[in-house]
Each structure stands twice: as C-alpha cells, then as structure tokens.
mmCIF file of C-alpha atoms and ligand atoms in Angstrom:
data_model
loop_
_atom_site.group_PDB
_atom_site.id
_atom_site.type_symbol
_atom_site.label_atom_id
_atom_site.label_comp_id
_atom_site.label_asym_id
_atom_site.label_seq_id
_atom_site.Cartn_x
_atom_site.Cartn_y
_atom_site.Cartn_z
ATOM 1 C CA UNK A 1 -74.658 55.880 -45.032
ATOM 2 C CA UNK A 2 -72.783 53.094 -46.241
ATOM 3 C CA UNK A 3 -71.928 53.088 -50.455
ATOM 4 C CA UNK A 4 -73.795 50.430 -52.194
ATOM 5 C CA UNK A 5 -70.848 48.576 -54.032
ATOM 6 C CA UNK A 6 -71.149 48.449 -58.174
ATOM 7 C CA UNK A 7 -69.693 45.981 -60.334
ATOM 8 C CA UNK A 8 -69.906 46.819 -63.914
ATOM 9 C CA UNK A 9 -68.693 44.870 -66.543
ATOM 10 C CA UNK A 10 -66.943 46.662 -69.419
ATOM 11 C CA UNK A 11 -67.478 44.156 -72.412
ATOM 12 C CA UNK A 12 -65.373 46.553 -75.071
ATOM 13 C CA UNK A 13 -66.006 45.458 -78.817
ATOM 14 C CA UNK A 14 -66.887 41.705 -77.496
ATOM 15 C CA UNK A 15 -70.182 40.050 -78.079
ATOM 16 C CA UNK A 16 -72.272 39.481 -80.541
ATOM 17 C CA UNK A 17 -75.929 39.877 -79.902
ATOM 18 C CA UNK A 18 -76.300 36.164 -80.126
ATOM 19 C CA UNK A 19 -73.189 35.105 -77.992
ATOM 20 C CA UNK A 20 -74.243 38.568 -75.458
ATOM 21 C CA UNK A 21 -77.967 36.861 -74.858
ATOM 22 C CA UNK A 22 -76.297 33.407 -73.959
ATOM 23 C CA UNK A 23 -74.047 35.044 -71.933
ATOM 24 C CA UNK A 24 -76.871 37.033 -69.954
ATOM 25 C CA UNK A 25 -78.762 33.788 -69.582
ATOM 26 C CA UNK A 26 -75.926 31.709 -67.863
ATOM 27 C CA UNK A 27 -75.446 34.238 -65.692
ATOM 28 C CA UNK A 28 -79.072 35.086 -64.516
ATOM 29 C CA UNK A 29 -78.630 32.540 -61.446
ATOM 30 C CA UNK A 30 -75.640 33.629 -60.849
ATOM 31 C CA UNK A 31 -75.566 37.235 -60.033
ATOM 32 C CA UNK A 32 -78.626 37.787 -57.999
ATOM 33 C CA UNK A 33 -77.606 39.616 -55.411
ATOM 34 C CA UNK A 34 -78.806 43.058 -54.345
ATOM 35 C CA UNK A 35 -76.062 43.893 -52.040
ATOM 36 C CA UNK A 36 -74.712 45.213 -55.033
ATOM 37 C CA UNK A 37 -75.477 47.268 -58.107
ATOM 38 C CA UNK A 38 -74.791 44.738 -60.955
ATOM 39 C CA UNK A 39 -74.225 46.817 -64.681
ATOM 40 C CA UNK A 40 -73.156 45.622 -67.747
ATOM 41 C CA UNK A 41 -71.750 47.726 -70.031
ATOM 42 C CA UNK A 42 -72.192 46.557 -73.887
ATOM 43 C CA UNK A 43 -71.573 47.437 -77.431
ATOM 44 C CA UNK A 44 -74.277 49.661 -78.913
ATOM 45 C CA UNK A 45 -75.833 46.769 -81.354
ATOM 46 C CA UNK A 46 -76.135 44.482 -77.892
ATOM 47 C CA UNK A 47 -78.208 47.448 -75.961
ATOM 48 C CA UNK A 48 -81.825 46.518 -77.215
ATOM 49 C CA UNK A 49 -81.879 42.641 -76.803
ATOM 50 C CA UNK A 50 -79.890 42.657 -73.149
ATOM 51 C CA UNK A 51 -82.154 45.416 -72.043
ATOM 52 C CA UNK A 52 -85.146 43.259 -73.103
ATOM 53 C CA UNK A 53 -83.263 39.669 -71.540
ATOM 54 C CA UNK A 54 -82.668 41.350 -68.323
ATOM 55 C CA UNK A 55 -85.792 42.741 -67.844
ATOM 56 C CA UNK A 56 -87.836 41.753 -64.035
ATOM 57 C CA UNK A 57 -83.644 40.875 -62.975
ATOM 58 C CA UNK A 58 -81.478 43.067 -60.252
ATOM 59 C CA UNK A 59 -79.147 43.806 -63.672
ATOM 60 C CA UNK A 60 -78.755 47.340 -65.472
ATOM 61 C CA UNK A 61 -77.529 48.429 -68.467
ATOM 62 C CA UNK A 62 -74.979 50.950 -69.188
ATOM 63 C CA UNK A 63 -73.412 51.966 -72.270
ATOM 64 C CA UNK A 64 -69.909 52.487 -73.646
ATOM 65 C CA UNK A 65 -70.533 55.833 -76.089
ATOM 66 C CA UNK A 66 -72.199 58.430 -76.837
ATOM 67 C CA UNK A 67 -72.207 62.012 -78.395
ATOM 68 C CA UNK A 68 -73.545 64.746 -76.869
ATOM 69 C CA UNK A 69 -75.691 65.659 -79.469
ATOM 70 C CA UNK A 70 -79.606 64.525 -78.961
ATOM 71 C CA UNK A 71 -79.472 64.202 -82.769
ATOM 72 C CA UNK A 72 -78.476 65.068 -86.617
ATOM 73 C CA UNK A 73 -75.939 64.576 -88.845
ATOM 74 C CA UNK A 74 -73.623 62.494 -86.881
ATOM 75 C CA UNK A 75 -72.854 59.827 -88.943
ATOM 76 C CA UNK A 76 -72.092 56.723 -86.911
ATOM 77 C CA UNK A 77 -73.025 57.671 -83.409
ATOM 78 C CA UNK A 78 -75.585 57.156 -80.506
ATOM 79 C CA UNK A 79 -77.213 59.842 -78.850
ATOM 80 C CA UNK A 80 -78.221 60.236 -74.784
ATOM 81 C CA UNK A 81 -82.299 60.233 -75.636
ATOM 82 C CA UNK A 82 -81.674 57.096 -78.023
ATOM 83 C CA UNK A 83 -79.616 55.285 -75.085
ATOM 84 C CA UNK A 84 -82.409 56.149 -72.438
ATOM 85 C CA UNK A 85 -85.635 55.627 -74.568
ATOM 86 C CA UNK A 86 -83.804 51.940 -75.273
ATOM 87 C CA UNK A 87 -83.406 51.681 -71.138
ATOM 88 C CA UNK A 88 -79.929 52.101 -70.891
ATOM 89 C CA UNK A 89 -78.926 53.071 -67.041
ATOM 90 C CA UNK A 90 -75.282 53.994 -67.028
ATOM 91 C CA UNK A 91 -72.549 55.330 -69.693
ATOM 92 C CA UNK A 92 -69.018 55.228 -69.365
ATOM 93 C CA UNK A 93 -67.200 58.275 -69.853
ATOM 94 C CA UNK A 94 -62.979 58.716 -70.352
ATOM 95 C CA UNK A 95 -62.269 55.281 -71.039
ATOM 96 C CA UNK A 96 -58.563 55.273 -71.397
ATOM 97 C CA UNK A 97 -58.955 53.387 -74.611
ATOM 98 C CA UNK A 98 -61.414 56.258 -76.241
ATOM 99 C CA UNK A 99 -58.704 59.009 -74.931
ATOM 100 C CA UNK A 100 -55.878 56.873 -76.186
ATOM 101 C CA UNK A 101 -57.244 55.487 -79.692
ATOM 102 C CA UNK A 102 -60.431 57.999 -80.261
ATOM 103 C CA UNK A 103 -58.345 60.957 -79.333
ATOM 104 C CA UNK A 104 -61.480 62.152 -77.175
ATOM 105 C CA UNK A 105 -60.031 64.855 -74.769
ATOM 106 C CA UNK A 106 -61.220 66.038 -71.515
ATOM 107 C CA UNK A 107 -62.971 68.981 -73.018
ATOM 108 C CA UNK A 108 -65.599 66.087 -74.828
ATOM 109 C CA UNK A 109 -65.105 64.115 -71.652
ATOM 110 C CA UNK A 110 -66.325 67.013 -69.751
ATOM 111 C CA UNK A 111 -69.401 67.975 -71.973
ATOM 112 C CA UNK A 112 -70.160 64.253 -71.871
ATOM 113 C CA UNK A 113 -70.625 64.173 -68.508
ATOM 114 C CA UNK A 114 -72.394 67.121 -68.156
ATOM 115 C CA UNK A 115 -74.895 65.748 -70.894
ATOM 116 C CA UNK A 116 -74.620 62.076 -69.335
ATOM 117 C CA UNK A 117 -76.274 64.092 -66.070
ATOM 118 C CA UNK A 118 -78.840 66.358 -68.131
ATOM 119 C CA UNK A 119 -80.226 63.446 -70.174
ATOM 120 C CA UNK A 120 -80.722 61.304 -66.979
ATOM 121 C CA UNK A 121 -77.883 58.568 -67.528
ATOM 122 C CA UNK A 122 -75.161 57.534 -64.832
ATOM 123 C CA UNK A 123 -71.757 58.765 -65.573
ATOM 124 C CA UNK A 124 -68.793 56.204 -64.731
ATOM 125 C CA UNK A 125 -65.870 58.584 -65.233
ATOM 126 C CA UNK A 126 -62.814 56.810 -65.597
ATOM 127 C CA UNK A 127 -59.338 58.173 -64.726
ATOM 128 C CA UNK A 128 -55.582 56.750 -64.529
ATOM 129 C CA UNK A 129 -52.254 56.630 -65.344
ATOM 130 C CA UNK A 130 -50.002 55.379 -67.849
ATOM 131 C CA UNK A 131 -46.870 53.498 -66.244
ATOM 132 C CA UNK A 132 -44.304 56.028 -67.078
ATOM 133 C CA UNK A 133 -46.839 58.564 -64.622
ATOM 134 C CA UNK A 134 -46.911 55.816 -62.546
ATOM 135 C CA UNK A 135 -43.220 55.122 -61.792
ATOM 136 C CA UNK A 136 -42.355 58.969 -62.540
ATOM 137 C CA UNK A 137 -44.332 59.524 -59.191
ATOM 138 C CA UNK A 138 -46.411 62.073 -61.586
ATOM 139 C CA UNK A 139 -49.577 59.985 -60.943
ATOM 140 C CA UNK A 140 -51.093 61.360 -58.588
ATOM 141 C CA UNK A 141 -50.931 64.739 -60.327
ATOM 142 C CA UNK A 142 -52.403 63.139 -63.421
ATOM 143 C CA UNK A 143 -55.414 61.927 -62.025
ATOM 144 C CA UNK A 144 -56.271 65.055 -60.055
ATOM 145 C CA UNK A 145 -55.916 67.002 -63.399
ATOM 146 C CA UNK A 146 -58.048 64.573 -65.329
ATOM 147 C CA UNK A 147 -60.615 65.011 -62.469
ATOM 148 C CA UNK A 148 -60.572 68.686 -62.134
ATOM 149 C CA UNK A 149 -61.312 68.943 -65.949
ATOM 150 C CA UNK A 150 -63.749 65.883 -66.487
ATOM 151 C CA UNK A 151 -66.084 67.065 -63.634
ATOM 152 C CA UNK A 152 -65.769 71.056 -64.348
ATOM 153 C CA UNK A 153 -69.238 72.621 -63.844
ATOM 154 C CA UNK A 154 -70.560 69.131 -62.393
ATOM 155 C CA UNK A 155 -72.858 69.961 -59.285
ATOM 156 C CA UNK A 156 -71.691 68.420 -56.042
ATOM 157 C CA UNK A 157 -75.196 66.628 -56.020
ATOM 158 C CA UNK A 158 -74.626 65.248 -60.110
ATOM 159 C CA UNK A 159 -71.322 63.889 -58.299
ATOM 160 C CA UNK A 160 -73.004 62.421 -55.149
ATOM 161 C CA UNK A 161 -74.499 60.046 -58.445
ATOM 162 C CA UNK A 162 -71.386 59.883 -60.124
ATOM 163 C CA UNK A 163 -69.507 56.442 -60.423
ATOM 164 C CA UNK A 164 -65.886 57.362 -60.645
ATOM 165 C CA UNK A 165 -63.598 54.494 -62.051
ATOM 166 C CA UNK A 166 -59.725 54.164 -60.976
ATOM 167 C CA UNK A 167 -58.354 52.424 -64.307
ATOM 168 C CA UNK A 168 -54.473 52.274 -64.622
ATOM 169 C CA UNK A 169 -53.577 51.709 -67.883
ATOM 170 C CA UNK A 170 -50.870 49.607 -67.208
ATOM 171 C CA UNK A 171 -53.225 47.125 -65.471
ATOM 172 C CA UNK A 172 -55.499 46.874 -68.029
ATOM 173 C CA UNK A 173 -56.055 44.026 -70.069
ATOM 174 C CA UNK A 174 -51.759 43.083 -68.918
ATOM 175 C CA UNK A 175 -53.188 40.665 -66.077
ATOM 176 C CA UNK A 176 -51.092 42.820 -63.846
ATOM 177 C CA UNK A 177 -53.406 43.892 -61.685
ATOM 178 C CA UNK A 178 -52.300 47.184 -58.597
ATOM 179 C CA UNK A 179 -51.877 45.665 -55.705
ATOM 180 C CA UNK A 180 -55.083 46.242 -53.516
ATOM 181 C CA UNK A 181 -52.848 49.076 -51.865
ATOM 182 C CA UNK A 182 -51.898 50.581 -54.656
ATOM 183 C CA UNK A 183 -55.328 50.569 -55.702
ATOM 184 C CA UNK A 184 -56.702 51.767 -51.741
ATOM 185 C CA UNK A 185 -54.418 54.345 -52.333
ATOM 186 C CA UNK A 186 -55.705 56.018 -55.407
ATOM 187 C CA UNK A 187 -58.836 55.775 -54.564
ATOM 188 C CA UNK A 188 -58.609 57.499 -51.800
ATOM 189 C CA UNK A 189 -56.325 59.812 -53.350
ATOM 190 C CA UNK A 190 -59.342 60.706 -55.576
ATOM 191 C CA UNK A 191 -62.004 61.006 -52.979
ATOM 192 C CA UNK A 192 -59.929 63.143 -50.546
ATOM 193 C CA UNK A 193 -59.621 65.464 -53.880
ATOM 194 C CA UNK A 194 -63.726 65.302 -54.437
ATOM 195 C CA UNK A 195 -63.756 66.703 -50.469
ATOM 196 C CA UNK A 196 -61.386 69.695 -51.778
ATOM 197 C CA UNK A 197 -63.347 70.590 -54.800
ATOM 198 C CA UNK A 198 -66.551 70.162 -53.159
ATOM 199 C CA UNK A 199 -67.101 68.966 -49.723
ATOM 200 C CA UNK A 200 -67.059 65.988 -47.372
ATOM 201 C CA UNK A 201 -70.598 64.921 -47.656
ATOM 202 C CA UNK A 202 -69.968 64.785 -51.798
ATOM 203 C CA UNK A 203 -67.072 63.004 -50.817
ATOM 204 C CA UNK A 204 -68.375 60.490 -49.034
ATOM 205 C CA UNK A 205 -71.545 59.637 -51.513
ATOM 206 C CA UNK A 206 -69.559 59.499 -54.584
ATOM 207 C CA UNK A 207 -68.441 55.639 -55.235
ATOM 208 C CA UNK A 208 -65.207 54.976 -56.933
ATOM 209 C CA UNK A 209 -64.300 51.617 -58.693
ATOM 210 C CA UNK A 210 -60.867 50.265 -59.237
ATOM 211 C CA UNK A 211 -60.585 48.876 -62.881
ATOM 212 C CA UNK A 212 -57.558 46.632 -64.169
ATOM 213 C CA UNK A 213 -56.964 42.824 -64.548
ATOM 214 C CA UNK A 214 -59.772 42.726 -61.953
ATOM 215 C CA UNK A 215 -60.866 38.858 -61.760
ATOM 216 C CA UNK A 216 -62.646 36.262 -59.710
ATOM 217 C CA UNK A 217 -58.962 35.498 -57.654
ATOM 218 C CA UNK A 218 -58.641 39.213 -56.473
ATOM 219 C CA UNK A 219 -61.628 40.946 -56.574
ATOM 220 C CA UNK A 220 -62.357 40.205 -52.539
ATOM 221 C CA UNK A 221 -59.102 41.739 -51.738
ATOM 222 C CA UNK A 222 -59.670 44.702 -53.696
ATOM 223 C CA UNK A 223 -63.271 45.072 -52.456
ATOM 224 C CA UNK A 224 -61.997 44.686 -48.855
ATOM 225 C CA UNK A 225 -60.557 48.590 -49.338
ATOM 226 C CA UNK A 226 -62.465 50.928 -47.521
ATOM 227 C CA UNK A 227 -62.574 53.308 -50.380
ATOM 228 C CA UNK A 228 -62.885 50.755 -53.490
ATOM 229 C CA UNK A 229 -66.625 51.232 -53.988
ATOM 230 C CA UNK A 230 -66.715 48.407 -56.683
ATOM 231 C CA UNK A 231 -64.998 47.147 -59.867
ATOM 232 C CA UNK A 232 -65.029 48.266 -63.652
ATOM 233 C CA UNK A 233 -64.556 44.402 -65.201
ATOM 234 C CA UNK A 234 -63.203 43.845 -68.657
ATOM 235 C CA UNK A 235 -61.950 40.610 -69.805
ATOM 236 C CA UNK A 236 -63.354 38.837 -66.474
ATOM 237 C CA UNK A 237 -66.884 40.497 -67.645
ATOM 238 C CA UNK A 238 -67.101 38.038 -70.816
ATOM 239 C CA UNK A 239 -67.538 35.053 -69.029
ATOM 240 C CA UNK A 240 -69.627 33.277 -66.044
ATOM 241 C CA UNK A 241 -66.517 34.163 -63.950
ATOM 242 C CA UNK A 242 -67.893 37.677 -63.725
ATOM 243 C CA UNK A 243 -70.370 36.159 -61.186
ATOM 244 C CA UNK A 244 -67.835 35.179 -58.661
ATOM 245 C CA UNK A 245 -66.907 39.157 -58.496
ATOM 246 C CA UNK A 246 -70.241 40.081 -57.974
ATOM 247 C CA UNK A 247 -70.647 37.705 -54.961
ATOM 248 C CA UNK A 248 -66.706 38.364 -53.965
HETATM 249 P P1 13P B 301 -59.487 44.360 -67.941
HETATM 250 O O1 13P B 301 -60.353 43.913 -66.783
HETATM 251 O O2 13P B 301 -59.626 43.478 -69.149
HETATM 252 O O3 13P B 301 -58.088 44.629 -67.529
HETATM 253 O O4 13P B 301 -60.108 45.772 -68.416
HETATM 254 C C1 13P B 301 -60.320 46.755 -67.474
HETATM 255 C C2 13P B 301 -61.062 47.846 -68.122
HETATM 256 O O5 13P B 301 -60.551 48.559 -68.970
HETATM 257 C C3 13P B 301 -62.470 48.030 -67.731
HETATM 258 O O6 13P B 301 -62.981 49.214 -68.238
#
C-alpha cells in the first residue's frame, strides 16, 4: 500500500496564541487536502486554542515536548496524558535542537518514544547529521546509531506508526537545503536499515520525512523521491507559504 505523505510544520518557540489562531485561520482554505496528513506542531501554550480552531478541519496537532512522566514534581514540563486529554495527535521526538541545546540524549529519546507509543501519541523521531559527519563521510554511521538507540525495544508494529524525520543540521534553518538526492539518499539509507532491524513489511509502512530549509520552491522536488514520505517544515511553517507544500 502506498504511504500517505505528512507534512508537519515545526513552529519552534514562534507564535503567540493570538498571532498562532490568525495564522490557522488564513490557512484553513488553503490546506484542505486529504491526500496528505497535514500536522502542526506548536509551542505548548498554543496546544489548547489550535486544537479547538482546527476542530471539524483535515489538520492535527502534534506537539514539540514532553516528559515521560504522566505527572509530579516536574517543574516546568508537559506530560503524555495532559497532551492527549488536550487532543494533541503527534509529538516530536530528537529534535536536533533539544539534543544540541537541552542536552536530551538518546537514552530520554528512547524512553520518549517508547512512552510517546504507550500513551497513544505519534512519534516523529528525528535523526541527522552535523556537517563535519556529513563531509567526514561518517553520516551514514551516525544516523544508523541514532536509530538503533532511539527505537530500542520499539515493536516493529509501534514503527509501522512511526514518522521518522531526516533533519540535517546543516540544512536547518541555513536556507541550504540537501539536494533532493542527497536527501533520497538518506532516506533510503534509513529505511533499508528499518528492513535490517526488523523486516521489509515494517520497512515499507514506516514514513520518513526530510526536514531542512524545506520551502514552497523545493518541496515538489523533494516529495518527488520515492522514499521522502513528507516534510518536517520550520521557518516555511510560520507563514501561508506552508500551504503551497502541502499541495506541492
Ligand atoms: P527549517 O525548515 O527552518 O530549516 O527547520 C527545519 C526543522 O528543524 C524542522 O523541524
């Protein structure tokens, strides 16, 4: 069976609630289209009023945080139950800027996902190199070893429903996007590695984004890849742009 395609957008510590709800509203028209999965991912304090402006539309929520706690002393965080009871969909997981600047490692990443699964959210895992890895030729090493460790104890059928997303760091937010083969190339890369750890019908189900300077211009290339799955959006995400890569 052929993958739905997902485009998420990643907003990152953008939007206010006020400037998130006009946002959602200009793009209502827009991104009706349920050829693909449309997400948007949004700060915690944006969760409650998007869920309740894009209620009755082909939109979901995701998240960008969590802790895999269901509750207590955890001063500052969100927990899983709080995120679904408040009809959140999806959570991003490894986001290279909460392993870079949060320190979170892939033993939390792990356990995340693992909880992500148990609580009844939608994992997008997100892998990639820096650009030393990347011109070192170590990449491909990198990813596979951020995979192996994310997804240890994850079920072949939790990873059928697993969103994984291809993010090189040196694409992101730079405007310099991988070339689509570059980008083809990891992606496979990652899903011929799903088929070792676990087989080719897991393989074949789970749906892998590329993320990185990803914008209205190049997003049809990109999603022309046989095993690009979809797009994880940031800076494109914030703005009625976003629509064009949903309909790319
Ligand atoms: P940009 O699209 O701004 O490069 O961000 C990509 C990203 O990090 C999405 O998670």
């Amino acid at each position: 069976m052929a993958r739905k395609k997902i485009i998420a957008g990643n907003w990152k510590m953008n939007m206010t609630p006020s400037e998130a709800l006009k946002l959602v509203e200009d793009l209502k028209p827009l991104v009706n289209n349920d050829a693909v999965d449309v997400v948007y991912c949004v700060p915690a304090i944006d969760i409650v009023p998007v869920v309740e402006a894009v209620k009755g539309t082909n939109v979901q929520i995701g998240a960008e945080n969590f802790y895999i706690e269901d509750k207590g002393a955890f001063t500052g965080e969100i927990s899983a139950p709080m995120l679904v009871d408040a009809g959140v969909k999806y959570i991003i997981i490894g986001h290279s800027e909460r392993r870079d600047i949060f320190g979170e490692s892939d033993i939390l990443i792990n356990k995340k996902v693992k909880k992500a699964f148990a609580s009844g959210l939608s994992p997008i895992l997100c892998c990639g190199e820096s650009l030393e890895l990347r011109e070192s030729g170590a990449y491909t090493e990198w990813i596979k070893r951020q995979i192996k460790w994310d997804l240890e104890g994850v079920t072949a059928d939790q990873v059928k429903n697993l969103v994984i997303a291809y993010e090189p760091i040196w694409a992101i937010g730079t405007g310099k996007t991988a070339t689509a083969d570059q980008a083809q190339e990891a992606c496979k890369l990652i899903r011929d590695y799903i088929a070792e750890l676990y087989d080719a019908p897991t393989a074949e189900a789970v749906r892998i984004q590329y993320g990185g300077s990803m914008n209205a211009g190049n997003a049809a290339e990109l999603l022309s890849k046989p095993d690009i799955d979809g797009g994880l959006i940031g800076g494109a995400s914030l703005k009625v742009d976003f629509a064009q890569i949903v309909n790319a």
